[in-house]
Amino acid sequence: MVVGVPKEIKNNENRVALTPGGAGMLLSAGHQVLVESGAGVGSGFGDEDYAREGAVIVADAAEVWALSDMIMKVKEPLPAEYGYFREGQMLFTYLHLAAAGDLAEHLLSKKVTGIAYETIQLPNGSLPLLTPMSEVAGRMSVQIGAHFLEKFYGGRGILLGGVPGVPPADVIILGGGIVGTNAAKMALGLGANVVIIERSADRMRALDDIFGGRLRTLMSNPHNIASAVQKADLLIGAVLIPGARAPRLVTEAMVQSMKPGAVIVDVAVDQGGSIETIDRVTTHSNPTYEKHGVLHYAVANMPGAVPRTSTLGLTNVTIPYAMELANKGFTEAVAANYALQLGVNTYKGSVTHPAVAEALGMPYVKLSDLS
C-alpha cells in the first residue's frame, strides 16, 4: 500500500501524522511512504529523517494525494484540499464531521473512505486515538486560561492559585472525562479552587477517589451549571459524546451572568462547542474574542501549539491501526477489528456512523450493508 503524509495547512498546525519511526515501521512491512517536503518540520522532524528511513520526499501535496492509497493526516481537510479527494481513497485523520457538514458532503460526493481517529472506540467505551490529544488539550486549557486571566490579555487580573491571604481563582470544568480530569490535575496543581460538573454519578465517585476530595463535583443539570458558571473565573468546556455534536450546556444568559474579565476555554469547539456564545472557531494567531465582557477562547487545534509532545503522543496510538489498514487492506482490517470499524464515518458515499449521521441530519447506513 502507498501511504501518504501531506503537510498540515490549518492555522499554526505543526503536528504531523507520521513520525520517521512510524514511516520505518510501514516501510519494513513492505509498504511505500510518501511524505510532503516539510511535513514534519514543525514537530522537529526534517525531510532527511524520513528519507533515512526510506520514505520518498514529495515536493507538493497534490502529488502526495494523487499517488497514495491511504492519506494520514492530523486535522480534518480544509476546502483547499477537497479537490484532492478521489473515490475509494482512505483518509485516516481526525474528521469531527458532526460540526463539519461541508466537509462531509465532499467526502460523500467523492466516495472517500473517511476513518476518524475520534470515533475509534474500544469495548470499554474508551477512545484510544482521542485520549492522548484530550490529555494534552485538558492540560493546556488551564495554562491558556491562566494566561488570559492576566489583565494585559483582557482577563480579570487574577493569579490562578492566589497567594497567602488572597483567594485563588474558581475553575469550573464541564465534564469529568479525559479532558476534564487532566484540566483538574493542572488547576489543582496551580492551587485553584476546582469544581467538575458531571452527569455520571459513578464518574463523580471515581473523581472523588482520584483527587482525594481536593475538588468538588456537581451533578450536571441546568440549575447547578448556572450557579457554578456565575462564580467562575475560568470556565472549561470538556464535554464529549463520541461522533456527535457537543451538547450546548451553557446558555448565553449564563455567560451574561459571569464576572467581567472571566475566561472561557471550550475544548469541545471542534465538535461544535458546549457554550452557546462560542459562535465561531478561532485560531492560534487570533485565539480569543470578547462577548458580554467575557473572554472566549475557541481554538479547534489546541495541541498544535505543542507539536512535539502532541505528535509523539498521537502517533504512539495511531501507528498500530495504520499498520492494520496497510497490512490487511480496508475490508479485512475493519472486519477483524470492531473498534476500527467504529472509526469509519463515510464509505461508498454513505454516512456509516450513527452519531455522525444524526448530527448531520443524514441517513445512516450500516457498514456491513455496503460491503
mmCIF file of C-alpha atoms in Angstrom:
data_model
loop_
_atom_site.group_PDB
_atom_site.id
_atom_site.type_symbol
_atom_site.label_atom_id
_atom_site.label_comp_id
_atom_site.label_asym_id
_atom_site.label_seq_id
_atom_site.Cartn_x
_atom_site.Cartn_y
_atom_site.Cartn_z
ATOM 1 C CA MET A 1 0.000 0.000 0.000
ATOM 2 C CA VAL A 2 1.124 3.558 -0.675
ATOM 3 C CA VAL A 3 0.692 5.723 2.435
ATOM 4 C CA GLY A 4 0.821 9.495 2.000
ATOM 5 C CA VAL A 5 1.549 12.165 4.608
ATOM 6 C CA PRO A 6 0.758 15.721 3.457
ATOM 7 C CA LYS A 7 1.797 18.795 5.403
ATOM 8 C CA GLU A 8 -0.935 20.177 7.668
ATOM 9 C CA ILE A 9 -2.315 23.519 6.459
ATOM 10 C CA LYS A 10 -4.624 24.505 9.321
ATOM 11 C CA ASN A 11 -3.600 27.772 11.013
ATOM 12 C CA ASN A 12 -0.494 27.142 13.140
ATOM 13 C CA GLU A 13 -0.938 23.371 12.975
ATOM 14 C CA ASN A 14 2.565 21.996 13.436
ATOM 15 C CA ARG A 15 1.779 18.349 14.138
ATOM 16 C CA VAL A 16 2.461 15.618 11.591
ATOM 17 C CA ALA A 17 0.557 12.362 11.179
ATOM 18 C CA LEU A 18 3.570 10.063 10.991
ATOM 19 C CA THR A 19 6.966 10.152 12.680
ATOM 20 C CA PRO A 20 10.081 8.882 10.879
ATOM 21 C CA GLY A 21 9.935 5.843 13.163
ATOM 22 C CA GLY A 22 6.356 5.182 12.132
ATOM 23 C CA ALA A 23 7.323 5.526 8.484
ATOM 24 C CA GLY A 24 10.073 2.993 9.099
ATOM 25 C CA MET A 25 7.552 0.506 10.517
ATOM 26 C CA LEU A 26 5.353 0.772 7.426
ATOM 27 C CA LEU A 27 8.343 0.501 5.109
ATOM 28 C CA SER A 28 9.635 -2.575 6.944
ATOM 29 C CA ALA A 29 6.263 -4.212 6.343
ATOM 30 C CA GLY A 30 6.673 -3.696 2.595
ATOM 31 C CA HIS A 31 4.647 -0.536 2.083
ATOM 32 C CA GLN A 32 5.659 2.711 0.414
ATOM 33 C CA VAL A 33 5.539 6.021 2.300
ATOM 34 C CA LEU A 34 5.298 9.416 0.612
ATOM 35 C CA VAL A 35 5.923 12.487 2.751
ATOM 36 C CA GLU A 36 5.357 16.042 1.575
ATOM 37 C CA SER A 37 8.516 18.094 1.949
ATOM 38 C CA GLY A 38 8.491 19.974 5.262
ATOM 39 C CA ALA A 39 5.572 17.998 6.723
ATOM 40 C CA GLY A 40 7.450 17.126 9.910
ATOM 41 C CA VAL A 41 9.454 20.298 10.449
ATOM 42 C CA GLY A 42 7.005 21.808 12.946
ATOM 43 C CA SER A 43 7.367 18.737 15.146
ATOM 44 C CA GLY A 44 11.136 18.657 14.835
ATOM 45 C CA PHE A 45 11.436 16.042 12.060
ATOM 46 C CA GLY A 46 13.301 17.054 8.908
ATOM 47 C CA ASP A 47 12.935 15.563 5.435
ATOM 48 C CA GLU A 48 16.274 13.853 5.936
ATOM 49 C CA ASP A 49 14.871 11.960 8.950
ATOM 50 C CA TYR A 50 12.134 10.434 6.795
ATOM 51 C CA ALA A 51 14.467 9.811 3.865
ATOM 52 C CA ARG A 52 16.861 7.965 6.172
ATOM 53 C CA GLU A 53 14.051 5.509 6.945
ATOM 54 C CA GLY A 54 13.365 5.019 3.244
ATOM 55 C CA ALA A 55 10.367 7.325 2.739
ATOM 56 C CA VAL A 56 10.070 9.243 -0.515
ATOM 57 C CA ILE A 57 10.001 13.017 -0.108
ATOM 58 C CA VAL A 58 7.464 14.614 -2.447
ATOM 59 C CA ALA A 59 7.525 18.284 -3.427
ATOM 60 C CA ASP A 60 3.830 19.125 -3.101
ATOM 61 C CA ALA A 61 0.592 17.984 -1.516
ATOM 62 C CA ALA A 62 -1.225 17.339 -4.794
ATOM 63 C CA GLU A 63 1.259 14.618 -5.702
ATOM 64 C CA VAL A 64 1.026 13.001 -2.265
ATOM 65 C CA TRP A 65 -2.771 12.824 -2.524
ATOM 66 C CA ALA A 66 -2.715 11.648 -6.141
ATOM 67 C CA LEU A 67 -0.309 8.752 -5.569
ATOM 68 C CA SER A 68 -1.487 7.449 -2.181
ATOM 69 C CA ASP A 69 -3.946 4.675 -1.345
ATOM 70 C CA MET A 70 -4.226 5.945 2.239
ATOM 71 C CA ILE A 71 -3.719 9.511 3.402
ATOM 72 C CA MET A 72 -2.695 10.017 7.017
ATOM 73 C CA LYS A 73 -3.354 13.467 8.489
ATOM 74 C CA VAL A 74 -3.830 15.053 11.887
ATOM 75 C CA LYS A 75 -6.612 17.571 11.295
ATOM 76 C CA GLU A 76 -9.633 17.446 9.030
ATOM 77 C CA PRO A 77 -9.078 18.528 5.404
ATOM 78 C CA LEU A 78 -9.731 22.178 4.632
ATOM 79 C CA PRO A 79 -11.544 23.439 1.495
ATOM 80 C CA ALA A 80 -8.212 23.895 -0.305
ATOM 81 C CA GLU A 81 -7.744 20.113 -0.038
ATOM 82 C CA TYR A 82 -11.212 18.983 -1.164
ATOM 83 C CA GLY A 83 -10.122 18.906 -4.784
ATOM 84 C CA TYR A 84 -7.638 16.141 -3.972
ATOM 85 C CA PHE A 85 -10.344 13.677 -2.886
ATOM 86 C CA ARG A 86 -10.930 10.626 -5.029
ATOM 87 C CA GLU A 87 -13.170 7.599 -4.904
ATOM 88 C CA GLY A 88 -12.003 4.694 -2.765
ATOM 89 C CA GLN A 89 -9.087 6.533 -1.189
ATOM 90 C CA MET A 90 -8.751 6.036 2.567
ATOM 91 C CA LEU A 91 -8.448 9.163 4.699
ATOM 92 C CA PHE A 92 -7.226 8.407 8.227
ATOM 93 C CA THR A 93 -7.367 11.506 10.442
ATOM 94 C CA TYR A 94 -9.449 13.489 12.931
ATOM 95 C CA LEU A 95 -12.619 14.368 10.991
ATOM 96 C CA HIS A 96 -15.099 15.822 13.538
ATOM 97 C CA LEU A 97 -17.831 15.652 10.890
ATOM 98 C CA ALA A 98 -20.654 16.430 13.333
ATOM 99 C CA ALA A 99 -19.623 20.083 13.099
ATOM 100 C CA ALA A 100 -18.357 19.970 9.500
ATOM 101 C CA GLY A 101 -21.262 19.420 7.128
ATOM 102 C CA ASP A 102 -19.457 20.884 4.118
ATOM 103 C CA LEU A 103 -16.525 18.504 4.535
ATOM 104 C CA ALA A 104 -18.929 15.588 4.948
ATOM 105 C CA GLU A 105 -20.690 16.493 1.705
ATOM 106 C CA HIS A 106 -17.399 16.490 -0.211
ATOM 107 C CA LEU A 107 -16.258 13.184 1.280
ATOM 108 C CA LEU A 108 -19.586 11.627 0.377
ATOM 109 C CA SER A 109 -19.741 13.043 -3.151
ATOM 110 C CA LYS A 110 -16.223 11.738 -3.909
ATOM 111 C CA LYS A 111 -16.920 8.428 -2.112
ATOM 112 C CA VAL A 112 -13.880 8.773 0.119
ATOM 113 C CA THR A 113 -13.432 6.195 2.874
ATOM 114 C CA GLY A 114 -13.235 8.503 5.893
ATOM 115 C CA ILE A 115 -11.827 6.877 9.027
ATOM 116 C CA ALA A 116 -11.963 9.217 12.026
ATOM 117 C CA TYR A 117 -9.485 8.924 14.865
ATOM 118 C CA GLU A 118 -12.054 10.297 17.298
ATOM 119 C CA THR A 119 -14.692 7.571 16.833
ATOM 120 C CA ILE A 120 -12.444 4.501 17.041
ATOM 121 C CA GLN A 121 -13.805 3.024 20.256
ATOM 122 C CA LEU A 122 -12.800 0.046 22.384
ATOM 123 C CA PRO A 123 -15.359 -2.294 24.025
ATOM 124 C CA ASN A 124 -14.928 -0.479 27.357
ATOM 125 C CA GLY A 125 -16.087 2.764 25.718
ATOM 126 C CA SER A 126 -12.646 4.407 25.656
ATOM 127 C CA LEU A 127 -11.417 6.339 22.627
ATOM 128 C CA PRO A 128 -7.760 5.339 22.233
ATOM 129 C CA LEU A 129 -6.868 7.733 19.423
ATOM 130 C CA LEU A 130 -8.586 10.696 21.030
ATOM 131 C CA THR A 131 -7.211 10.118 24.524
ATOM 132 C CA PRO A 132 -3.658 11.490 24.119
ATOM 133 C CA MET A 133 -4.870 14.698 22.465
ATOM 134 C CA SER A 134 -7.587 15.038 25.113
ATOM 135 C CA GLU A 135 -4.863 14.768 27.743
ATOM 136 C CA VAL A 136 -2.858 17.489 26.002
ATOM 137 C CA ALA A 137 -5.870 19.765 25.463
ATOM 138 C CA GLY A 138 -7.099 19.293 29.034
ATOM 139 C CA ARG A 139 -3.739 20.289 30.476
ATOM 140 C CA MET A 140 -3.333 23.136 28.015
ATOM 141 C CA SER A 141 -6.776 24.540 28.810
ATOM 142 C CA VAL A 142 -5.620 25.551 32.285
ATOM 143 C CA GLN A 143 -2.328 27.028 31.055
ATOM 144 C CA ILE A 144 -4.257 29.016 28.463
ATOM 145 C CA GLY A 145 -6.907 30.112 30.957
ATOM 146 C CA ALA A 146 -4.260 31.262 33.432
ATOM 147 C CA HIS A 147 -2.577 33.238 30.650
ATOM 148 C CA PHE A 148 -5.716 35.026 29.503
ATOM 149 C CA LEU A 149 -6.823 35.802 33.051
ATOM 150 C CA GLU A 150 -3.925 38.261 33.101
ATOM 151 C CA LYS A 151 -5.126 41.864 32.782
ATOM 152 C CA PHE A 152 -2.868 42.570 29.805
ATOM 153 C CA TYR A 153 -4.770 39.977 27.762
ATOM 154 C CA GLY A 154 -8.213 41.202 28.802
ATOM 155 C CA GLY A 155 -8.777 38.984 31.829
ATOM 156 C CA ARG A 156 -9.759 39.764 35.420
ATOM 157 C CA GLY A 157 -6.159 40.149 36.530
ATOM 158 C CA ILE A 158 -6.245 37.048 38.696
ATOM 159 C CA LEU A 159 -3.441 34.631 39.576
ATOM 160 C CA LEU A 160 -4.934 31.161 39.321
ATOM 161 C CA GLY A 161 -3.505 29.946 42.617
ATOM 162 C CA GLY A 162 -3.758 33.198 44.538
ATOM 163 C CA VAL A 163 -1.206 33.955 47.278
ATOM 164 C CA PRO A 164 -1.375 33.683 51.082
ATOM 165 C CA GLY A 165 -4.184 35.911 52.273
ATOM 166 C CA VAL A 166 -5.718 36.189 48.765
ATOM 167 C CA PRO A 167 -8.172 33.541 47.499
ATOM 168 C CA PRO A 168 -7.340 31.517 44.389
ATOM 169 C CA ALA A 169 -9.378 31.514 41.192
ATOM 170 C CA ASP A 170 -12.534 29.438 40.799
ATOM 171 C CA VAL A 171 -12.163 26.959 37.928
ATOM 172 C CA ILE A 172 -15.353 25.280 36.694
ATOM 173 C CA ILE A 173 -14.957 22.277 34.389
ATOM 174 C CA LEU A 174 -17.882 20.908 32.388
ATOM 175 C CA GLY A 175 -17.313 17.177 32.015
ATOM 176 C CA GLY A 176 -15.253 14.719 34.023
ATOM 177 C CA GLY A 177 -13.770 12.641 31.214
ATOM 178 C CA ILE A 178 -10.181 12.646 29.955
ATOM 179 C CA VAL A 179 -10.123 16.380 29.177
ATOM 180 C CA GLY A 180 -11.803 17.370 32.430
ATOM 181 C CA THR A 181 -9.641 15.099 34.568
ATOM 182 C CA ASN A 182 -6.423 16.437 33.054
ATOM 183 C CA ALA A 183 -7.638 20.018 33.377
ATOM 184 C CA ALA A 184 -8.389 19.373 37.033
ATOM 185 C CA LYS A 185 -4.892 17.968 37.629
ATOM 186 C CA MET A 186 -3.321 21.138 36.272
ATOM 187 C CA ALA A 187 -5.707 23.533 38.009
ATOM 188 C CA LEU A 188 -5.295 21.822 41.383
ATOM 189 C CA GLY A 189 -1.538 21.760 40.877
ATOM 190 C CA LEU A 190 -1.608 25.528 40.455
ATOM 191 C CA GLY A 191 -3.666 25.938 43.618
ATOM 192 C CA ALA A 192 -7.071 26.839 42.150
ATOM 193 C CA ASN A 193 -10.492 26.013 43.584
ATOM 194 C CA VAL A 194 -11.864 23.366 41.212
ATOM 195 C CA VAL A 195 -15.389 22.142 40.527
ATOM 196 C CA ILE A 196 -16.183 19.429 37.965
ATOM 197 C CA ILE A 197 -19.758 19.211 36.686
ATOM 198 C CA GLU A 198 -20.547 15.689 35.508
ATOM 199 C CA ARG A 199 -23.680 13.734 34.632
ATOM 200 C CA SER A 200 -22.473 10.294 35.758
ATOM 201 C CA ALA A 201 -22.685 9.544 39.470
ATOM 202 C CA ASP A 202 -20.187 6.698 39.049
ATOM 203 C CA ARG A 203 -17.702 9.025 37.366
ATOM 204 C CA MET A 204 -18.093 11.568 40.176
ATOM 205 C CA ARG A 205 -17.307 8.844 42.714
ATOM 206 C CA ALA A 206 -14.208 7.914 40.707
ATOM 207 C CA LEU A 207 -13.095 11.549 40.548
ATOM 208 C CA ASP A 208 -13.569 11.897 44.293
ATOM 209 C CA ASP A 209 -11.312 8.867 44.785
ATOM 210 C CA ILE A 210 -8.720 10.077 42.260
ATOM 211 C CA PHE A 211 -8.383 13.515 43.790
ATOM 212 C CA GLY A 212 -8.949 12.565 47.409
ATOM 213 C CA GLY A 213 -11.646 15.174 47.951
ATOM 214 C CA ARG A 214 -9.438 18.061 46.795
ATOM 215 C CA LEU A 215 -12.082 19.150 44.281
ATOM 216 C CA ARG A 216 -15.870 19.380 44.345
ATOM 217 C CA THR A 217 -18.164 17.534 41.997
ATOM 218 C CA LEU A 218 -21.658 18.613 40.984
ATOM 219 C CA MET A 219 -24.368 16.719 39.146
ATOM 220 C CA SER A 220 -24.905 18.181 35.689
ATOM 221 C CA ASN A 221 -28.259 19.956 35.495
ATOM 222 C CA PRO A 222 -29.245 23.473 34.389
ATOM 223 C CA HIS A 223 -29.532 24.804 37.955
ATOM 224 C CA ASN A 224 -26.093 23.586 39.053
ATOM 225 C CA ILE A 225 -24.453 24.711 35.825
ATOM 226 C CA ALA A 226 -25.979 28.207 36.060
ATOM 227 C CA SER A 227 -24.923 28.607 39.692
ATOM 228 C CA ALA A 228 -21.357 27.415 39.069
ATOM 229 C CA VAL A 229 -20.841 29.413 35.868
ATOM 230 C CA GLN A 230 -21.808 32.616 37.657
ATOM 231 C CA LYS A 231 -18.938 32.089 40.117
ATOM 232 C CA ALA A 232 -16.325 31.016 37.560
ATOM 233 C CA ASP A 233 -13.122 32.911 36.899
ATOM 234 C CA LEU A 234 -12.186 30.220 34.364
ATOM 235 C CA LEU A 235 -14.798 28.015 32.683
ATOM 236 C CA ILE A 236 -13.545 24.988 30.739
ATOM 237 C CA GLY A 237 -15.819 23.107 28.336
ATOM 238 C CA ALA A 238 -14.746 19.457 28.327
ATOM 239 C CA VAL A 239 -17.848 17.610 27.134
ATOM 240 C CA LEU A 240 -17.703 14.844 24.523
ATOM 241 C CA ILE A 241 -20.238 12.466 23.017
ATOM 242 C CA PRO A 242 -18.337 10.267 20.516
ATOM 243 C CA GLY A 243 -19.087 11.329 16.956
ATOM 244 C CA ALA A 244 -21.949 13.620 17.984
ATOM 245 C CA ARG A 245 -22.234 17.365 18.237
ATOM 246 C CA ALA A 246 -21.341 18.644 21.708
ATOM 247 C CA PRO A 247 -24.456 19.490 23.757
ATOM 248 C CA ARG A 248 -24.987 23.185 24.497
ATOM 249 C CA LEU A 249 -24.915 23.225 28.292
ATOM 250 C CA VAL A 250 -24.117 26.889 28.977
ATOM 251 C CA THR A 251 -26.657 29.391 27.692
ATOM 252 C CA GLU A 252 -25.992 32.955 26.647
ATOM 253 C CA ALA A 253 -27.844 34.156 29.753
ATOM 254 C CA MET A 254 -25.438 32.138 31.913
ATOM 255 C CA VAL A 255 -22.458 33.766 30.193
ATOM 256 C CA GLN A 256 -24.015 37.193 30.766
ATOM 257 C CA SER A 257 -24.069 36.396 34.493
ATOM 258 C CA MET A 258 -20.318 35.775 34.622
ATOM 259 C CA LYS A 259 -17.789 38.152 36.170
ATOM 260 C CA PRO A 260 -16.299 40.792 33.841
ATOM 261 C CA GLY A 261 -12.951 39.522 32.575
ATOM 262 C CA ALA A 262 -13.710 35.857 33.234
ATOM 263 C CA VAL A 263 -12.327 33.417 30.662
ATOM 264 C CA ILE A 264 -13.977 30.547 28.774
ATOM 265 C CA VAL A 265 -11.862 27.833 27.135
ATOM 266 C CA ASP A 266 -14.069 25.408 25.174
ATOM 267 C CA VAL A 267 -12.120 22.271 24.305
ATOM 268 C CA ALA A 268 -15.266 20.862 22.649
ATOM 269 C CA VAL A 269 -15.264 23.543 19.938
ATOM 270 C CA ASP A 270 -14.192 21.080 17.232
ATOM 271 C CA GLN A 271 -17.453 19.226 17.918
ATOM 272 C CA GLY A 272 -19.492 22.441 17.849
ATOM 273 C CA GLY A 273 -18.826 23.709 21.379
ATOM 274 C CA SER A 274 -20.765 23.319 24.624
ATOM 275 C CA ILE A 275 -21.189 27.049 25.329
ATOM 276 C CA GLU A 276 -23.862 28.983 23.440
ATOM 277 C CA THR A 277 -21.691 32.084 22.977
ATOM 278 C CA ILE A 278 -18.983 30.034 21.256
ATOM 279 C CA ASP A 279 -20.334 31.027 17.845
ATOM 280 C CA ARG A 280 -17.099 30.814 15.874
ATOM 281 C CA VAL A 281 -13.868 28.852 15.742
ATOM 282 C CA THR A 282 -10.731 30.882 16.461
ATOM 283 C CA THR A 283 -7.089 30.242 15.561
ATOM 284 C CA HIS A 284 -3.754 30.254 17.350
ATOM 285 C CA SER A 285 -2.889 33.521 15.596
ATOM 286 C CA ASN A 286 -6.148 35.173 16.770
ATOM 287 C CA PRO A 287 -7.343 32.951 19.622
ATOM 288 C CA THR A 288 -9.896 34.973 21.571
ATOM 289 C CA TYR A 289 -12.873 37.268 21.285
ATOM 290 C CA GLU A 290 -14.896 39.123 23.907
ATOM 291 C CA LYS A 291 -18.634 38.768 24.377
ATOM 292 C CA HIS A 292 -20.692 40.062 27.331
ATOM 293 C CA GLY A 293 -17.426 41.105 28.973
ATOM 294 C CA VAL A 294 -16.137 37.510 28.973
ATOM 295 C CA LEU A 295 -13.063 36.377 27.042
ATOM 296 C CA HIS A 296 -13.775 33.353 24.797
ATOM 297 C CA TYR A 297 -11.012 31.010 23.582
ATOM 298 C CA ALA A 298 -12.240 28.702 20.800
ATOM 299 C CA VAL A 299 -9.196 27.243 19.040
ATOM 300 C CA ALA A 300 -10.038 23.878 17.491
ATOM 301 C CA ASN A 301 -6.487 22.526 17.304
ATOM 302 C CA MET A 302 -5.099 23.374 20.722
ATOM 303 C CA PRO A 303 -2.489 20.559 20.757
ATOM 304 C CA GLY A 304 -0.967 22.044 17.597
ATOM 305 C CA ALA A 305 0.689 24.634 19.839
ATOM 306 C CA VAL A 306 2.829 21.917 21.465
ATOM 307 C CA PRO A 307 3.506 19.805 18.365
ATOM 308 C CA ARG A 308 6.464 17.789 19.550
ATOM 309 C CA THR A 309 4.604 16.405 22.554
ATOM 310 C CA SER A 310 1.362 16.067 20.599
ATOM 311 C CA THR A 311 2.819 14.329 17.551
ATOM 312 C CA LEU A 312 4.641 11.749 19.654
ATOM 313 C CA GLY A 313 1.576 11.161 21.842
ATOM 314 C CA LEU A 314 -0.738 10.827 18.843
ATOM 315 C CA THR A 315 1.423 8.622 16.651
ATOM 316 C CA ASN A 316 2.059 6.231 19.539
ATOM 317 C CA VAL A 317 -1.588 5.211 19.244
ATOM 318 C CA THR A 318 -2.344 5.693 15.532
ATOM 319 C CA ILE A 319 0.509 3.570 14.139
ATOM 320 C CA PRO A 320 -0.946 0.170 15.145
ATOM 321 C CA TYR A 321 -4.223 0.977 13.356
ATOM 322 C CA ALA A 322 -2.399 2.347 10.303
ATOM 323 C CA MET A 323 -0.375 -0.854 10.162
ATOM 324 C CA GLU A 324 -3.562 -2.937 10.287
ATOM 325 C CA LEU A 325 -5.136 -0.953 7.457
ATOM 326 C CA ALA A 326 -1.984 -1.170 5.336
ATOM 327 C CA ASN A 327 -1.234 -4.840 6.006
ATOM 328 C CA LYS A 328 -4.776 -6.210 5.663
ATOM 329 C CA GLY A 329 -6.470 -3.648 3.457
ATOM 330 C CA PHE A 330 -9.623 -1.798 4.447
ATOM 331 C CA THR A 331 -12.192 -4.601 4.177
ATOM 332 C CA GLU A 332 -10.244 -7.224 6.107
ATOM 333 C CA ALA A 333 -8.965 -4.746 8.703
ATOM 334 C CA VAL A 334 -12.391 -3.433 9.715
ATOM 335 C CA ALA A 335 -13.899 -6.927 9.651
ATOM 336 C CA ALA A 336 -11.245 -8.104 12.120
ATOM 337 C CA ASN A 337 -11.284 -5.057 14.410
ATOM 338 C CA TYR A 338 -14.631 -3.734 15.665
ATOM 339 C CA ALA A 339 -13.005 -0.682 17.272
ATOM 340 C CA LEU A 340 -11.591 0.289 13.885
ATOM 341 C CA GLN A 341 -14.966 -0.384 12.267
ATOM 342 C CA LEU A 342 -16.493 2.253 14.555
ATOM 343 C CA GLY A 343 -13.967 4.727 13.180
ATOM 344 C CA VAL A 344 -15.444 4.535 9.677
ATOM 345 C CA ASN A 345 -17.574 7.658 9.194
ATOM 346 C CA THR A 346 -18.010 7.655 5.400
ATOM 347 C CA TYR A 347 -17.844 4.797 2.906
ATOM 348 C CA LYS A 348 -19.016 4.463 -0.686
ATOM 349 C CA GLY A 349 -20.943 7.734 -0.473
ATOM 350 C CA SER A 350 -22.823 6.969 2.757
ATOM 351 C CA VAL A 351 -22.523 8.024 6.396
ATOM 352 C CA THR A 352 -21.660 4.889 8.381
ATOM 353 C CA HIS A 353 -21.564 6.196 11.958
ATOM 354 C CA PRO A 354 -24.963 6.706 13.649
ATOM 355 C CA ALA A 355 -23.999 9.709 15.804
ATOM 356 C CA VAL A 356 -22.422 11.487 12.831
ATOM 357 C CA ALA A 357 -25.491 10.802 10.682
ATOM 358 C CA GLU A 358 -27.802 12.164 13.381
ATOM 359 C CA ALA A 359 -25.700 15.303 13.851
ATOM 360 C CA LEU A 360 -25.653 15.972 10.112
ATOM 361 C CA GLY A 361 -29.303 15.083 9.542
ATOM 362 C CA MET A 362 -28.302 12.450 7.010
ATOM 363 C CA PRO A 363 -29.318 8.798 6.593
ATOM 364 C CA TYR A 364 -27.240 6.258 8.500
ATOM 365 C CA VAL A 365 -26.171 3.181 6.573
ATOM 366 C CA LYS A 366 -24.597 0.180 8.301
ATOM 367 C CA LEU A 367 -21.099 -0.502 7.047
ATOM 368 C CA SER A 368 -21.975 -4.180 6.653
ATOM 369 C CA ASP A 369 -24.735 -3.238 4.196
ATOM 370 C CA LEU A 370 -22.184 -1.615 1.879
ATOM 371 C CA SER A 371 -19.618 -4.428 1.793
#
